[in-house]
Amino acid sequence: MPYPEAEHLVVPYLKYAHGLYNILVIMLFLFQGWLGLKIRHGRISGNPQEVKFVRRHRKVGPAFAIMGIFGFIGGIGTAYLSEGEIFEYPFHFLTGLTISCLIILTFLISRNIRGRESPWRNPHYIIGIVIITLYFVQAYLGIGMVF
């Protein structure tokens, strides 16, 4: 940076911005998971949910997936600017990388779901649960770095 003092002023706020952004992403993924569970329970019980839930789940899923990937990219940028390398926090980095890969995988799997008895539904469901679980692990690791 041409102004080193600016680095000391901006980087601490980037860490908080990264954390707050990803808290939002976690909440959106929880909402998406809740929609998916509503749809799944309705399908399994024989009482299909309203079409609006299915449409909302399908419509916002790709946007939330992109937001999750951007959260990881933002974390890489923040780590690089603050520490000079991206592997300063290896567990946080690897968890974020895993989440990003699983988001991509579940997005690709969702593209193959066709019909009520699609064999892709269970992998989509399981990977979604793993993503949300890893997001909580990731948040714990991130909070540990701030304090």
XYZ file of N, CA and C in Angstrom:
441
model
N 0.833 -1.181 0.000
C 0.000 0.000 0.000
C 0.875 1.242 0.000
N 0.484 2.254 -0.750
C 1.291 3.473 -0.763
C 1.238 4.223 0.566
N 0.187 4.034 1.354
C 0.045 4.692 2.644
C -0.031 3.629 3.734
N 1.115 3.266 4.334
C 1.110 2.182 5.324
C 0.158 2.425 6.489
N -0.039 3.675 6.873
C -0.946 3.945 7.993
C -2.384 3.574 7.643
N -2.734 3.639 6.360
C -4.076 3.246 5.936
C -4.302 1.762 6.171
N -3.251 0.971 6.027
C -3.366 -0.467 6.267
C -3.795 -0.733 7.703
N -3.237 0.001 8.640
C -3.590 -0.184 10.046
C -4.992 0.315 10.361
N -5.496 1.216 9.548
C -6.839 1.732 9.763
C -7.910 0.855 9.123
N -7.604 0.231 7.994
C -8.596 -0.500 7.211
C -8.674 -1.978 7.591
N -7.537 -2.621 7.759
C -7.510 -4.075 7.935
C -8.311 -4.552 9.150
N -8.229 -3.899 10.297
C -9.055 -4.382 11.416
C -10.547 -4.368 11.100
N -10.986 -3.380 10.346
C -12.400 -3.321 9.971
C -12.755 -4.393 8.951
N -11.795 -4.761 8.113
C -12.039 -5.847 7.162
C -12.317 -7.158 7.890
N -11.606 -7.398 8.972
C -11.833 -8.620 9.750
C -13.261 -8.659 10.279
N -13.709 -7.539 10.832
C -15.078 -7.482 11.349
C -16.104 -7.554 10.224
N -15.819 -6.900 9.107
C -16.728 -6.955 7.964
C -16.847 -8.386 7.447
N -15.721 -9.090 7.389
C -15.723 -10.490 6.955
C -16.582 -11.328 7.904
N -16.395 -11.123 9.190
C -17.163 -11.881 10.176
C -18.648 -11.572 10.113
N -19.001 -10.299 10.042
C -20.414 -9.924 9.981
C -21.076 -10.414 8.701
N -20.354 -10.307 7.590
C -20.888 -10.796 6.318
C -21.184 -12.290 6.414
N -20.257 -13.041 6.994
C -20.454 -14.485 7.069
C -21.488 -14.889 8.103
N -21.721 -14.053 9.113
C -22.848 -14.310 10.015
C -24.151 -14.194 9.228
N -24.230 -13.189 8.364
C -25.395 -13.047 7.493
C -25.544 -14.279 6.597
N -24.437 -14.745 6.022
C -24.477 -15.910 5.145
C -24.943 -17.151 5.923
N -24.459 -17.306 7.156
C -24.894 -18.441 7.975
C -26.409 -18.369 8.197
N -26.910 -17.203 8.514
C -28.354 -17.056 8.731
C -29.137 -17.367 7.453
N -28.620 -16.934 6.309
C -29.293 -17.226 5.046
C -29.264 -18.722 4.736
N -28.157 -19.372 5.042
C -28.079 -20.820 4.831
C -29.017 -21.554 5.785
N -29.168 -21.053 7.008
C -30.142 -21.655 7.928
C -31.559 -21.503 7.389
N -31.860 -20.339 6.847
C -33.171 -20.125 6.238
C -33.372 -21.079 5.064
N -32.354 -21.207 4.238
C -32.430 -22.101 3.079
C -32.625 -23.549 3.530
N -31.909 -23.936 4.578
C -32.061 -25.281 5.119
C -33.450 -25.512 5.691
N -33.985 -24.492 6.359
C -35.333 -24.592 6.905
C -36.349 -24.780 5.777
N -36.190 -24.014 4.701
C -37.085 -24.190 3.548
C -36.963 -25.607 2.990
N -35.721 -26.067 2.842
C -35.503 -27.410 2.317
C -36.121 -28.483 3.198
N -35.999 -28.323 4.523
C -36.603 -29.299 5.442
C -38.124 -29.279 5.349
N -38.703 -28.085 5.232
C -40.158 -27.993 5.068
C -40.603 -28.735 3.810
N -39.886 -28.524 2.736
C -40.219 -29.176 1.468
C -40.048 -30.683 1.608
N -38.936 -31.107 2.217
C -38.637 -32.539 2.376
C -39.687 -33.238 3.244
N -40.018 -32.629 4.386
C -41.015 -33.249 5.270
C -42.373 -33.340 4.596
N -42.723 -32.308 3.838
C -43.983 -32.351 3.111
C -44.001 -33.447 2.057
N -42.899 -33.606 1.353
C -42.821 -34.634 0.314
C -42.866 -36.024 0.929
N -42.137 -36.233 2.023
C -42.092 -37.551 2.661
C -43.440 -37.915 3.285
N -44.103 -36.927 3.891
C -45.383 -37.208 4.550
C -46.541 -37.305 3.569
N -46.314 -36.965 2.329
C -47.376 -37.024 1.331
C -48.195 -35.749 1.249
N -47.822 -34.750 2.025
C -48.480 -33.437 1.981
C -47.516 -32.425 1.388
N -47.437 -32.357 0.083
C -46.469 -31.448 -0.530
C -46.676 -30.009 -0.069
N -45.561 -29.332 0.142
C -45.615 -27.941 0.567
C -46.097 -27.067 -0.583
N -46.452 -25.870 -0.208
C -46.901 -24.929 -1.216
C -45.789 -24.694 -2.233
N -46.184 -24.426 -3.438
C -45.237 -24.204 -4.528
C -44.330 -23.020 -4.227
N -44.826 -22.039 -3.455
C -44.016 -20.853 -3.171
C -42.747 -21.214 -2.396
N -42.814 -22.221 -1.503
C -41.623 -22.626 -0.763
C -40.600 -23.281 -1.694
N -41.088 -24.123 -2.580
C -40.204 -24.803 -3.524
C -39.548 -23.774 -4.444
N -40.342 -22.866 -4.963
C -39.798 -21.833 -5.858
C -38.774 -20.952 -5.142
N -39.074 -20.569 -3.908
C -38.144 -19.728 -3.152
C -36.841 -20.478 -2.900
N -36.944 -21.758 -2.525
C -35.749 -22.569 -2.271
C -34.889 -22.661 -3.536
N -35.523 -22.878 -4.659
C -34.783 -22.986 -5.926
C -34.234 -21.647 -6.394
N -34.975 -20.593 -6.130
C -34.570 -19.274 -6.622
C -33.407 -18.693 -5.820
N -33.477 -18.766 -4.504
C -32.448 -18.117 -3.687
C -31.223 -18.994 -3.461
N -31.331 -20.295 -3.686
C -30.197 -21.196 -3.461
C -28.932 -20.789 -4.203
N -28.996 -20.559 -5.506
C -27.788 -20.143 -6.227
C -27.206 -18.825 -5.729
N -28.064 -17.874 -5.368
C -27.571 -16.590 -4.854
C -26.846 -16.787 -3.526
N -27.418 -17.619 -2.645
C -26.768 -17.882 -1.362
C -25.461 -18.633 -1.560
N -25.425 -19.523 -2.546
C -24.190 -20.266 -2.840
C -23.076 -19.300 -3.259
N -23.417 -18.363 -4.110
C -22.425 -17.366 -4.547
C -21.977 -16.520 -3.359
N -22.905 -16.157 -2.491
C -22.543 -15.376 -1.309
C -21.582 -16.154 -0.410
N -21.810 -17.466 -0.273
C -20.907 -18.285 0.532
C -19.507 -18.339 -0.053
N -19.413 -18.463 -1.357
C -18.105 -18.481 -2.021
C -17.419 -17.123 -1.857
N -18.177 -16.037 -2.001
C -17.595 -14.699 -1.808
C -17.110 -14.500 -0.378
N -17.786 -15.104 0.589
C -17.328 -15.025 1.970
C -15.958 -15.655 2.139
N -15.739 -16.781 1.462
C -14.437 -17.452 1.506
C -13.376 -16.598 0.825
N -13.703 -16.065 -0.340
C -12.753 -15.221 -1.070
C -12.420 -13.970 -0.253
N -13.425 -13.392 0.385
C -13.191 -12.239 1.243
C -12.283 -12.586 2.420
N -12.440 -13.779 2.948
C -11.569 -14.222 4.037
C -10.132 -14.383 3.587
N -9.943 -14.901 2.391
C -8.590 -15.033 1.852
C -7.961 -13.646 1.701
N -8.727 -12.720 1.146
C -8.210 -11.355 0.970
C -7.896 -10.686 2.295
N -8.762 -10.854 3.254
C -8.548 -10.261 4.573
C -7.312 -10.850 5.241
N -7.162 -12.169 5.171
C -5.985 -12.811 5.774
C -4.705 -12.350 5.093
N -4.751 -12.248 3.790
C -3.551 -11.831 3.067
C -3.168 -10.391 3.414
N -4.159 -9.519 3.483
C -3.865 -8.118 3.796
C -3.394 -7.939 5.247
N -3.961 -8.722 6.156
C -3.610 -8.520 7.563
C -2.364 -9.292 7.985
N -2.151 -10.477 7.428
C -1.045 -11.319 7.870
C 0.042 -11.510 6.812
N -0.267 -11.168 5.570
C 0.712 -11.329 4.499
C 0.719 -12.717 3.888
N -0.139 -13.590 4.366
C -0.277 -14.935 3.806
C -1.665 -15.461 4.128
N -2.093 -16.448 3.357
C -3.452 -16.956 3.562
C -3.499 -18.156 4.498
N -2.369 -18.725 4.847
C -2.340 -19.909 5.705
C -2.008 -19.581 7.155
N -2.189 -18.315 7.549
C -1.906 -17.920 8.930
C -2.824 -18.667 9.903
N -4.046 -18.914 9.475
C -5.029 -19.642 10.281
C -5.440 -20.890 9.492
N -4.639 -21.954 9.549
C -4.858 -23.092 8.649
C -6.196 -23.807 8.848
N -6.661 -23.963 10.077
C -7.936 -24.659 10.287
C -9.105 -23.837 9.755
N -9.046 -22.547 9.970
C -10.100 -21.658 9.467
C -10.094 -21.666 7.935
N -8.910 -21.621 7.356
C -8.793 -21.658 5.898
C -9.324 -22.981 5.339
N -8.892 -24.096 5.910
C -9.312 -25.404 5.404
C -10.806 -25.645 5.595
N -11.350 -25.155 6.696
C -12.794 -25.288 6.899
C -13.549 -24.452 5.867
N -13.078 -23.243 5.616
C -13.703 -22.402 4.594
C -13.598 -23.008 3.205
N -12.443 -23.584 2.911
C -12.258 -24.245 1.612
C -13.205 -25.437 1.478
N -13.341 -26.196 2.551
C -14.250 -27.347 2.536
C -15.688 -26.894 2.339
N -16.085 -25.856 3.060
C -17.442 -25.331 2.900
C -17.672 -24.881 1.459
N -16.714 -24.172 0.901
C -16.855 -23.690 -0.478
C -16.977 -24.848 -1.464
N -16.164 -25.861 -1.299
C -16.246 -27.031 -2.188
C -17.586 -27.744 -2.039
N -18.066 -27.862 -0.806
C -19.364 -28.509 -0.586
C -20.516 -27.678 -1.132
N -20.396 -26.364 -1.057
C -21.428 -25.501 -1.650
C -21.490 -25.732 -3.156
N -20.347 -25.782 -3.796
C -20.308 -26.034 -5.235
C -20.881 -27.410 -5.545
N -20.490 -28.405 -4.741
C -20.974 -29.766 -4.962
C -22.495 -29.852 -4.801
N -23.025 -29.254 -3.748
C -24.472 -29.336 -3.546
C -25.227 -28.559 -4.623
N -24.640 -27.474 -5.118
C -25.261 -26.752 -6.225
C -25.315 -27.646 -7.470
N -24.208 -28.321 -7.763
C -24.179 -29.209 -8.929
C -25.150 -30.376 -8.759
N -25.219 -30.906 -7.565
C -26.157 -32.002 -7.297
C -27.595 -31.518 -7.476
N -27.888 -30.310 -6.999
C -29.259 -29.802 -7.100
C -29.714 -29.685 -8.547
N -28.785 -29.487 -9.452
C -29.120 -29.396 -10.874
C -29.594 -30.735 -11.429
N -29.265 -31.838 -10.746
C -29.653 -33.173 -11.208
C -30.928 -33.701 -10.563
N -31.476 -32.973 -9.602
C -32.688 -33.438 -8.923
C -33.872 -33.252 -9.862
N -34.488 -34.367 -10.199
C -35.667 -34.369 -11.070
C -36.666 -35.369 -10.506
N -37.869 -34.924 -10.308
C -38.922 -35.827 -9.846
C -38.885 -36.054 -8.345
N -39.978 -36.642 -7.852
C -40.140 -36.858 -6.409
C -39.162 -37.871 -5.842
N -38.774 -38.844 -6.589
C -37.932 -39.931 -6.074
C -36.510 -39.878 -6.627
N -36.008 -38.706 -6.860
C -34.658 -38.555 -7.397
C -33.616 -39.079 -6.405
N -32.647 -39.857 -6.887
C -31.593 -40.356 -5.986
C -30.640 -39.257 -5.519
N -30.750 -38.070 -6.085
C -29.868 -36.955 -5.715
C -30.382 -36.178 -4.509
N -31.606 -36.454 -4.078
C -32.186 -35.697 -2.966
C -31.443 -35.950 -1.654
N -31.159 -37.206 -1.337
C -30.466 -37.500 -0.075
C -29.055 -36.920 -0.034
N -28.240 -37.051 -1.082
C -26.927 -36.399 -1.027
C -27.033 -34.880 -0.853
N -28.007 -34.260 -1.517
C -28.217 -32.818 -1.387
C -28.546 -32.465 0.065
N -29.405 -33.252 0.669
C -29.819 -33.047 2.063
C -28.631 -33.230 3.017
N -27.896 -34.300 2.866
C -26.774 -34.599 3.762
C -25.682 -33.539 3.638
N -25.332 -33.170 2.418
C -24.294 -32.161 2.218
C -24.753 -30.816 2.791
N -26.036 -30.505 2.657
C -26.560 -29.272 3.244
C -26.388 -29.240 4.755
N -26.652 -30.356 5.413
C -26.465 -30.429 6.864
C -24.990 -30.274 7.219
N -24.112 -30.902 6.438
C -22.670 -30.791 6.692
C -22.213 -29.341 6.516
N -22.719 -28.662 5.495
C -22.348 -27.259 5.256
C -22.738 -26.402 6.458
N -23.966 -26.548 6.928
C -24.419 -25.737 8.059
C -23.606 -26.056 9.315
N -23.321 -27.326 9.544
C -22.504 -27.717 10.702
C -21.113 -27.100 10.604
N -20.505 -27.190 9.425
C -19.169 -26.621 9.247
C -19.179 -25.100 9.376
N -20.279 -24.457 8.997
C -20.370 -23.007 9.175
C -20.293 -22.641 10.656
N -20.905 -23.446 11.522
C -20.826 -23.164 12.953
C -19.415 -23.412 13.487
N -18.756 -24.446 12.990
C -17.352 -24.680 13.353
C -16.514 -23.499 12.882
N -16.756 -23.058 11.665
C -16.024 -21.935 11.086
C -16.234 -20.651 11.902
N -17.458 -20.421 12.317
C -17.741 -19.234 13.132
C -16.998 -19.318 14.471
N -16.981 -20.489 15.067
C -16.257 -20.681 16.335
C -14.774 -20.391 16.152
N -14.193 -20.914 15.079
C -12.776 -20.664 14.800
C -12.521 -19.181 14.547
N -13.428 -18.551 13.815
C -13.263 -17.126 13.510
C -13.383 -16.259 14.748
N -14.337 -16.555 15.593
C -14.486 -15.781 16.828
C -13.250 -15.959 17.711
N -12.687 -17.167 17.708
C -11.463 -17.425 18.471
C -10.289 -16.591 17.994
N -10.268 -16.234 16.730
C -9.170 -15.425 16.196
C -9.326 -13.951 16.583
N -10.561 -13.497 16.734
C -10.810 -12.087 17.048
C -10.506 -11.787 18.508
N -10.835 -12.724 19.385
C -10.652 -12.468 20.826
C -9.444 -13.171 21.374
